[in-house]
């Protein structure tokens, strides 16, 4: 058997930094000697490994670091963008409200700036109490555009920010917990009952804070306070009750923005939890049922008369609805781009050549 070449790789031949990558490795000398009788002799490569070296390889940074392709939605920059867009949106609304004056908007007036911010938040949250409304053709036209922009762009961005904060909180719980009541350690996620309980707790907390504040600020009885709080966070807004005092509108400008988005996200999660539970039940049934002849014929992609492990995995994922034909074609196209020599395999030299 020919001895292995233990000469190191010339650092000058690489243009990227040298990184150790433990996921990919070249075959060791022992595995080469045992498999030489079963596989054709491979062409020599300019990449070699010493006998005493661990299974490592030299990769460029772009290949070895998966964090470089991180989605921007997972970054905290979405919070900054949401705040900036919200500030710009409110600035435009407050400016138009102040320029229009008392004749442009009708309703109970307290302070022009507070009323302007209150009107913008009520419009943005699509509550529509009716206590402040546009009176002229110009302000009505502005309100139409203001609603469409707020509902179509700002609401989506703010909902994304709320989702990001909730996901970050869940990730922190998962990182700090090690199983038990909160976390299912085996599945690596929060228990579904606990997530439902947290969603319900968010709804109760938002309604409770609003109810208590209205009792002391708006001087309403507890039934009217609870009624107005529920109608507000659910964006119903019948209009028979609204915030009339200066302090009440200042409180509502903050509370409505936070509570309506949080409650909407909580209700959306309750629906998602129910759908997710149904999907898990279907997936369990699919994995436990017996394999039939029809399944074998459908899963035999290569028409070889038998099913490989990869074909079985793909077929089961398709049955569970987790992947479709379009997804498979996209993955195959990505594989073909990496398989530059059309060998049906992705090799380390091929990755290095692709990066160049």
CSV table of C-alpha atoms in Angstrom, one decimal:
chain,number,residue,atom,x,y,z
A,1,UNK,CA,0.0,0.0,0.0
A,2,UNK,CA,1.3,3.4,-1.0
A,3,UNK,CA,2.2,5.5,2.1
A,4,UNK,CA,0.2,8.7,2.7
A,5,UNK,CA,1.7,12.0,1.8
A,6,UNK,CA,2.0,13.9,5.0
A,7,UNK,CA,3.3,17.1,3.5
A,8,UNK,CA,1.2,20.1,4.7
A,9,UNK,CA,-0.9,22.3,2.4
A,10,UNK,CA,0.9,25.4,1.2
A,11,UNK,CA,-0.9,28.4,2.9
A,12,UNK,CA,0.0,30.7,0.0
A,13,UNK,CA,-2.2,28.6,-2.4
A,14,UNK,CA,-5.4,29.6,-0.4
A,15,UNK,CA,-6.9,33.0,-0.6
A,16,UNK,CA,-9.3,32.6,2.2
A,17,UNK,CA,-8.5,32.3,6.0
A,18,UNK,CA,-7.8,28.7,7.2
A,19,UNK,CA,-10.7,27.3,9.3
A,20,UNK,CA,-11.1,24.0,11.0
A,21,UNK,CA,-14.3,22.3,9.9
A,22,UNK,CA,-15.3,19.1,11.8
A,23,UNK,CA,-18.3,18.3,9.7
A,24,UNK,CA,-16.5,17.4,6.5
A,25,UNK,CA,-13.5,15.1,6.4
A,26,UNK,CA,-11.3,13.3,4.0
A,27,UNK,CA,-11.2,9.5,4.3
A,28,UNK,CA,-8.5,8.2,6.7
A,29,UNK,CA,-5.7,5.8,5.7
A,30,UNK,CA,-7.4,2.9,7.5
A,31,UNK,CA,-10.8,3.4,5.7
A,32,UNK,CA,-9.0,3.7,2.4
A,33,UNK,CA,-7.2,0.4,2.8
A,34,UNK,CA,-10.4,-1.5,3.7
A,35,UNK,CA,-12.5,-0.1,0.9
A,36,UNK,CA,-10.0,-0.2,-1.9
A,37,UNK,CA,-11.2,-3.7,-2.9
A,38,UNK,CA,-14.8,-2.5,-3.3
A,39,UNK,CA,-14.5,0.9,-5.0
A,40,UNK,CA,-12.5,2.0,-8.1
A,41,UNK,CA,-9.3,3.9,-7.5
A,42,UNK,CA,-10.0,7.6,-7.0
A,43,UNK,CA,-8.1,10.3,-8.7
A,44,UNK,CA,-5.4,11.9,-6.6
A,45,UNK,CA,-6.1,15.2,-5.0
A,46,UNK,CA,-3.8,17.9,-3.9
A,47,UNK,CA,-5.4,17.8,-0.4
A,48,UNK,CA,-3.8,15.4,2.0
A,49,UNK,CA,-4.0,14.7,5.7
A,50,UNK,CA,-1.3,13.5,8.1
A,51,UNK,CA,-1.7,10.2,9.8
A,52,UNK,CA,-1.9,11.8,13.2
A,53,UNK,CA,-4.2,14.6,12.2
A,54,UNK,CA,-7.9,14.6,13.2
A,55,UNK,CA,-10.6,14.5,10.5
A,56,UNK,CA,-10.4,18.2,9.5
A,57,UNK,CA,-10.3,20.1,6.3
A,58,UNK,CA,-9.4,23.6,5.1
A,59,UNK,CA,-12.4,25.6,4.0
A,60,UNK,CA,-13.0,29.2,3.1
A,61,UNK,CA,-15.0,31.3,5.5
A,62,UNK,CA,-18.0,31.5,3.2
A,63,UNK,CA,-18.3,27.7,3.2
A,64,UNK,CA,-17.6,27.0,6.9
A,65,UNK,CA,-19.8,29.7,8.5
A,66,UNK,CA,-23.5,29.1,8.1
A,67,UNK,CA,-24.4,32.2,10.1
A,68,UNK,CA,-23.5,34.5,7.1
A,69,UNK,CA,-26.8,33.7,5.4
A,70,UNK,CA,-28.9,34.5,8.5
A,71,UNK,CA,-32.3,35.9,7.6
A,72,UNK,CA,-32.7,39.7,8.3
A,73,UNK,CA,-36.1,39.0,10.0
A,74,UNK,CA,-34.2,37.2,12.8
A,75,UNK,CA,-32.1,40.3,13.4
A,76,UNK,CA,-32.9,42.9,16.0
A,77,UNK,CA,-32.8,45.5,13.2
A,78,UNK,CA,-36.5,44.9,12.6
A,79,UNK,CA,-37.2,46.6,15.9
A,80,UNK,CA,-35.3,49.6,14.8
A,81,UNK,CA,-37.0,49.8,11.5
A,82,UNK,CA,-40.4,49.3,13.1
A,83,UNK,CA,-39.7,52.2,15.5
A,84,UNK,CA,-38.5,54.5,12.7
A,85,UNK,CA,-41.5,53.8,10.4
A,86,UNK,CA,-43.9,54.2,13.3
A,87,UNK,CA,-42.3,57.6,14.2
A,88,UNK,CA,-42.5,58.8,10.7
A,89,UNK,CA,-46.1,57.6,10.3
A,90,UNK,CA,-47.2,59.4,13.5
A,91,UNK,CA,-45.2,62.5,12.6
A,92,UNK,CA,-47.1,62.8,9.3
A,93,UNK,CA,-50.5,62.3,11.0
A,94,UNK,CA,-49.8,64.7,13.8
A,95,UNK,CA,-48.6,67.4,11.4
A,96,UNK,CA,-51.7,67.1,9.2
A,97,UNK,CA,-54.0,67.1,12.2
A,98,UNK,CA,-52.4,70.2,13.6
A,99,UNK,CA,-52.5,72.0,10.2
A,100,UNK,CA,-56.1,71.1,9.6
A,101,UNK,CA,-57.1,72.8,12.9
A,102,UNK,CA,-60.5,72.4,14.8
A,103,UNK,CA,-62.4,72.6,11.5
A,104,UNK,CA,-60.6,69.7,9.9
A,105,UNK,CA,-61.5,67.2,12.6
A,106,UNK,CA,-64.7,67.1,14.7
A,107,UNK,CA,-65.1,65.6,18.2
A,108,UNK,CA,-64.2,66.1,21.8
A,109,UNK,CA,-61.0,68.2,22.0
A,110,UNK,CA,-58.5,68.1,24.8
A,111,UNK,CA,-54.9,68.9,23.7
A,112,UNK,CA,-54.1,69.2,20.0
A,113,UNK,CA,-50.9,67.1,20.1
A,114,UNK,CA,-52.3,64.4,22.4
A,115,UNK,CA,-55.5,64.3,20.3
A,116,UNK,CA,-53.5,64.0,17.1
A,117,UNK,CA,-51.5,61.1,18.4
A,118,UNK,CA,-54.6,59.5,19.8
A,119,UNK,CA,-56.4,59.8,16.5
A,120,UNK,CA,-53.4,58.3,14.6
A,121,UNK,CA,-53.1,55.3,17.0
A,122,UNK,CA,-56.9,54.6,16.9
A,123,UNK,CA,-56.7,54.8,13.1
A,124,UNK,CA,-53.5,52.6,12.9
A,125,UNK,CA,-55.1,50.0,15.2
A,126,UNK,CA,-58.3,50.0,13.0
A,127,UNK,CA,-60.5,50.6,16.1
A,128,UNK,CA,-62.5,53.6,14.9
A,129,UNK,CA,-64.2,54.9,18.1
A,130,UNK,CA,-65.7,57.8,16.1
A,131,UNK,CA,-65.0,60.3,18.9
A,132,UNK,CA,-62.6,62.1,16.6
A,133,UNK,CA,-63.4,62.1,12.9
A,134,UNK,CA,-62.4,64.0,9.7
A,135,UNK,CA,-64.9,66.8,8.8
A,136,UNK,CA,-63.7,68.2,5.4
A,137,UNK,CA,-63.1,66.6,2.0
A,138,UNK,CA,-59.4,67.1,2.3
A,139,UNK,CA,-59.1,65.5,5.8
A,140,UNK,CA,-61.3,62.6,4.6
A,141,UNK,CA,-59.1,62.0,1.6
A,142,UNK,CA,-56.0,62.1,3.9
A,143,UNK,CA,-57.7,59.6,6.3
A,144,UNK,CA,-58.3,57.2,3.5
A,145,UNK,CA,-54.7,57.2,2.5
A,146,UNK,CA,-53.6,57.2,6.1
A,147,UNK,CA,-55.6,54.1,6.9
A,148,UNK,CA,-54.4,52.2,3.8
A,149,UNK,CA,-50.7,53.0,4.5
A,150,UNK,CA,-51.0,52.2,8.2
A,151,UNK,CA,-52.9,49.0,7.7
A,152,UNK,CA,-50.9,47.8,4.7
A,153,UNK,CA,-47.4,48.6,5.7
A,154,UNK,CA,-47.0,49.8,9.3
A,155,UNK,CA,-49.2,47.1,10.8
A,156,UNK,CA,-47.3,44.4,9.0
A,157,UNK,CA,-44.0,45.8,10.2
A,158,UNK,CA,-45.1,46.2,13.8
A,159,UNK,CA,-46.6,42.7,13.8
A,160,UNK,CA,-43.3,41.4,12.6
A,161,UNK,CA,-41.6,43.2,15.5
A,162,UNK,CA,-44.0,41.7,18.0
A,163,UNK,CA,-43.5,38.2,16.5
A,164,UNK,CA,-39.7,38.7,16.7
A,165,UNK,CA,-39.8,39.7,20.4
A,166,UNK,CA,-42.1,36.7,21.3
A,167,UNK,CA,-39.8,34.4,19.3
A,168,UNK,CA,-36.7,35.8,21.1
A,169,UNK,CA,-38.4,35.4,24.4
A,170,UNK,CA,-39.2,31.7,23.6
A,171,UNK,CA,-35.7,31.2,22.4
A,172,UNK,CA,-34.4,32.6,25.7
A,173,UNK,CA,-36.7,30.3,27.7
A,174,UNK,CA,-35.5,27.3,25.6
A,175,UNK,CA,-31.8,28.3,26.2
A,176,UNK,CA,-32.3,28.7,29.9
A,177,UNK,CA,-34.5,25.7,30.7
A,178,UNK,CA,-33.6,22.1,30.7
A,179,UNK,CA,-36.9,20.3,30.4
A,180,UNK,CA,-39.6,20.2,33.0
A,181,UNK,CA,-42.9,22.1,32.9
A,182,UNK,CA,-41.9,24.8,30.4
A,183,UNK,CA,-39.8,22.9,27.9
A,184,UNK,CA,-40.1,19.5,26.2
A,185,UNK,CA,-36.4,18.6,26.2
A,186,UNK,CA,-36.9,15.7,23.8
A,187,UNK,CA,-38.4,17.8,21.1
A,188,UNK,CA,-36.4,21.0,21.8
A,189,UNK,CA,-39.4,23.3,22.1
A,190,UNK,CA,-41.8,24.8,24.6
A,191,UNK,CA,-44.7,22.5,25.6
A,192,UNK,CA,-47.8,23.4,23.6
A,193,UNK,CA,-49.9,23.7,26.7
A,194,UNK,CA,-47.5,26.2,28.2
A,195,UNK,CA,-47.5,28.3,25.0
A,196,UNK,CA,-51.3,28.4,25.0
A,197,UNK,CA,-51.2,29.4,28.6
A,198,UNK,CA,-48.8,32.2,27.9
A,199,UNK,CA,-51.0,33.4,25.0
A,200,UNK,CA,-54.1,33.5,27.2
A,201,UNK,CA,-52.0,35.3,29.9
A,202,UNK,CA,-51.1,38.0,27.4
A,203,UNK,CA,-54.8,38.6,26.6
A,204,UNK,CA,-55.8,38.7,30.3
A,205,UNK,CA,-52.9,41.0,31.1
A,206,UNK,CA,-53.7,43.5,28.4
A,207,UNK,CA,-57.4,43.6,29.2
A,208,UNK,CA,-56.7,43.8,33.0
A,209,UNK,CA,-54.3,46.7,32.6
A,210,UNK,CA,-56.8,48.6,30.4
A,211,UNK,CA,-59.7,47.9,32.8
A,212,UNK,CA,-57.8,49.2,35.9
A,213,UNK,CA,-56.5,52.3,34.1
A,214,UNK,CA,-60.0,53.2,32.9
A,215,UNK,CA,-61.4,52.9,36.4
A,216,UNK,CA,-59.0,55.5,37.8
A,217,UNK,CA,-58.3,57.7,34.7
A,218,UNK,CA,-61.7,57.8,32.9
A,219,UNK,CA,-63.8,57.3,36.2
A,220,UNK,CA,-65.8,54.5,34.7
A,221,UNK,CA,-67.3,51.7,36.7
A,222,UNK,CA,-65.7,48.3,36.5
A,223,UNK,CA,-68.3,46.9,34.0
A,224,UNK,CA,-67.9,49.8,31.6
A,225,UNK,CA,-64.1,49.7,32.0
A,226,UNK,CA,-64.0,46.0,31.2
A,227,UNK,CA,-66.4,46.5,28.3
A,228,UNK,CA,-64.3,49.3,26.8
A,229,UNK,CA,-61.1,47.4,27.3
A,230,UNK,CA,-62.3,44.3,25.6
A,231,UNK,CA,-63.8,46.3,22.7
A,232,UNK,CA,-60.5,48.1,22.3
A,233,UNK,CA,-58.0,45.3,22.3
A,234,UNK,CA,-60.2,43.3,19.9
A,235,UNK,CA,-60.4,46.4,17.6
A,236,UNK,CA,-64.2,46.3,17.6
A,237,UNK,CA,-64.8,49.8,18.8
A,238,UNK,CA,-68.6,50.3,18.8
A,239,UNK,CA,-68.2,54.0,19.5
A,240,UNK,CA,-70.6,54.2,22.5
A,241,UNK,CA,-67.6,54.4,24.8
A,242,UNK,CA,-64.2,56.1,24.2
A,243,UNK,CA,-61.4,58.0,25.9
A,244,UNK,CA,-62.5,61.5,26.7
A,245,UNK,CA,-59.9,62.9,29.1
A,246,UNK,CA,-56.4,64.1,28.3
A,247,UNK,CA,-54.8,61.5,30.6
A,248,UNK,CA,-57.0,58.8,29.2
A,249,UNK,CA,-56.0,59.6,25.6
A,250,UNK,CA,-52.3,59.8,26.5
A,251,UNK,CA,-52.6,56.4,28.1
A,252,UNK,CA,-54.6,55.0,25.2
A,253,UNK,CA,-52.0,56.1,22.7
A,254,UNK,CA,-49.5,53.7,24.2
A,255,UNK,CA,-51.8,51.0,25.6
A,256,UNK,CA,-53.8,50.5,22.4
A,257,UNK,CA,-50.7,50.2,20.2
A,258,UNK,CA,-49.2,47.5,22.4
A,259,UNK,CA,-52.3,45.6,23.5
A,260,UNK,CA,-54.0,45.3,20.1
A,261,UNK,CA,-50.9,43.9,18.4
A,262,UNK,CA,-50.1,41.6,21.4
A,263,UNK,CA,-53.7,40.3,21.6
A,264,UNK,CA,-53.9,39.7,17.9
A,265,UNK,CA,-50.7,37.8,17.9
A,266,UNK,CA,-51.9,35.7,20.9
A,267,UNK,CA,-55.2,34.8,19.1
A,268,UNK,CA,-53.2,34.0,16.0
A,269,UNK,CA,-51.0,31.7,18.0
A,270,UNK,CA,-54.0,29.9,19.5
A,271,UNK,CA,-55.2,29.1,16.0
A,272,UNK,CA,-51.7,28.0,14.9
A,273,UNK,CA,-51.4,25.8,18.0
A,274,UNK,CA,-54.6,24.0,17.0
A,275,UNK,CA,-53.4,23.5,13.4
A,276,UNK,CA,-50.0,22.4,14.6
A,277,UNK,CA,-51.6,19.8,16.9
A,278,UNK,CA,-53.7,18.4,14.0
A,279,UNK,CA,-50.6,18.2,11.8
A,280,UNK,CA,-48.7,16.3,14.5
A,281,UNK,CA,-51.6,13.8,14.8
A,282,UNK,CA,-51.6,13.3,11.0
A,283,UNK,CA,-47.8,12.9,11.0
A,284,UNK,CA,-47.9,10.3,13.7
A,285,UNK,CA,-50.5,8.3,11.8
A,286,UNK,CA,-48.5,8.4,8.6
A,287,UNK,CA,-45.3,7.2,10.4
A,288,UNK,CA,-47.1,4.4,12.2
A,289,UNK,CA,-49.1,2.9,9.3
A,290,UNK,CA,-47.9,-0.1,7.3
A,291,UNK,CA,-46.1,0.4,4.0
A,292,UNK,CA,-48.2,-0.9,1.0
A,293,UNK,CA,-47.2,-1.9,-2.5
A,294,UNK,CA,-48.7,1.3,-3.8
A,295,UNK,CA,-46.4,3.2,-1.4
A,296,UNK,CA,-43.4,1.3,-2.6
A,297,UNK,CA,-44.2,2.1,-6.2
A,298,UNK,CA,-44.8,5.7,-5.5
A,299,UNK,CA,-41.6,6.2,-3.4
A,300,UNK,CA,-39.4,4.3,-5.9
A,301,UNK,CA,-38.2,7.5,-7.7
A,302,UNK,CA,-35.4,5.7,-9.6
A,303,UNK,CA,-37.6,2.8,-10.6
A,304,UNK,CA,-35.1,0.4,-9.3
A,305,UNK,CA,-37.5,-2.0,-7.6
A,306,UNK,CA,-36.5,-1.0,-4.1
A,307,UNK,CA,-36.6,2.0,-1.9
A,308,UNK,CA,-33.5,3.6,-0.6
A,309,UNK,CA,-33.4,5.5,2.7
A,310,UNK,CA,-33.4,8.9,1.0
A,311,UNK,CA,-36.4,7.9,-1.2
A,312,UNK,CA,-38.3,6.7,1.9
A,313,UNK,CA,-37.5,10.0,3.8
A,314,UNK,CA,-38.6,12.1,0.8
A,315,UNK,CA,-41.8,10.1,0.4
A,316,UNK,CA,-42.8,10.4,4.0
A,317,UNK,CA,-42.1,14.1,4.1
A,318,UNK,CA,-44.3,14.5,1.0
A,319,UNK,CA,-47.1,12.5,2.7
A,320,UNK,CA,-46.9,14.7,5.8
A,321,UNK,CA,-47.1,17.8,3.7
A,322,UNK,CA,-43.8,19.2,4.8
A,323,UNK,CA,-42.3,19.2,1.3
A,324,UNK,CA,-43.7,19.3,-2.2
A,325,UNK,CA,-42.5,18.6,-5.7
A,326,UNK,CA,-41.5,22.2,-6.2
A,327,UNK,CA,-39.3,22.1,-3.1
A,328,UNK,CA,-37.6,18.9,-4.3
A,329,UNK,CA,-36.9,20.5,-7.7
A,330,UNK,CA,-35.4,23.6,-6.1
A,331,UNK,CA,-33.1,21.4,-3.9
A,332,UNK,CA,-32.1,19.3,-6.9
A,333,UNK,CA,-31.2,22.5,-8.9
A,334,UNK,CA,-29.1,23.6,-5.9
A,335,UNK,CA,-27.3,20.3,-5.8
A,336,UNK,CA,-26.6,20.4,-9.6
A,337,UNK,CA,-25.0,23.8,-9.2
A,338,UNK,CA,-22.7,22.4,-6.5
A,339,UNK,CA,-22.0,19.2,-8.5
A,340,UNK,CA,-19.9,20.9,-11.1
A,341,UNK,CA,-18.4,17.7,-12.5
A,342,UNK,CA,-21.8,16.0,-12.8
A,343,UNK,CA,-20.6,13.0,-10.7
A,344,UNK,CA,-23.8,12.8,-8.6
A,345,UNK,CA,-21.7,13.8,-5.5
A,346,UNK,CA,-20.7,17.0,-3.8
A,347,UNK,CA,-17.0,16.8,-2.9
A,348,UNK,CA,-14.7,19.0,-0.9
A,349,UNK,CA,-12.5,20.0,-3.9
A,350,UNK,CA,-15.7,20.8,-5.8
A,351,UNK,CA,-16.8,23.1,-3.0
A,352,UNK,CA,-13.4,24.8,-3.0
A,353,UNK,CA,-13.6,25.3,-6.8
A,354,UNK,CA,-17.1,26.6,-6.7
A,355,UNK,CA,-16.2,29.2,-4.1
A,356,UNK,CA,-13.4,30.5,-6.3
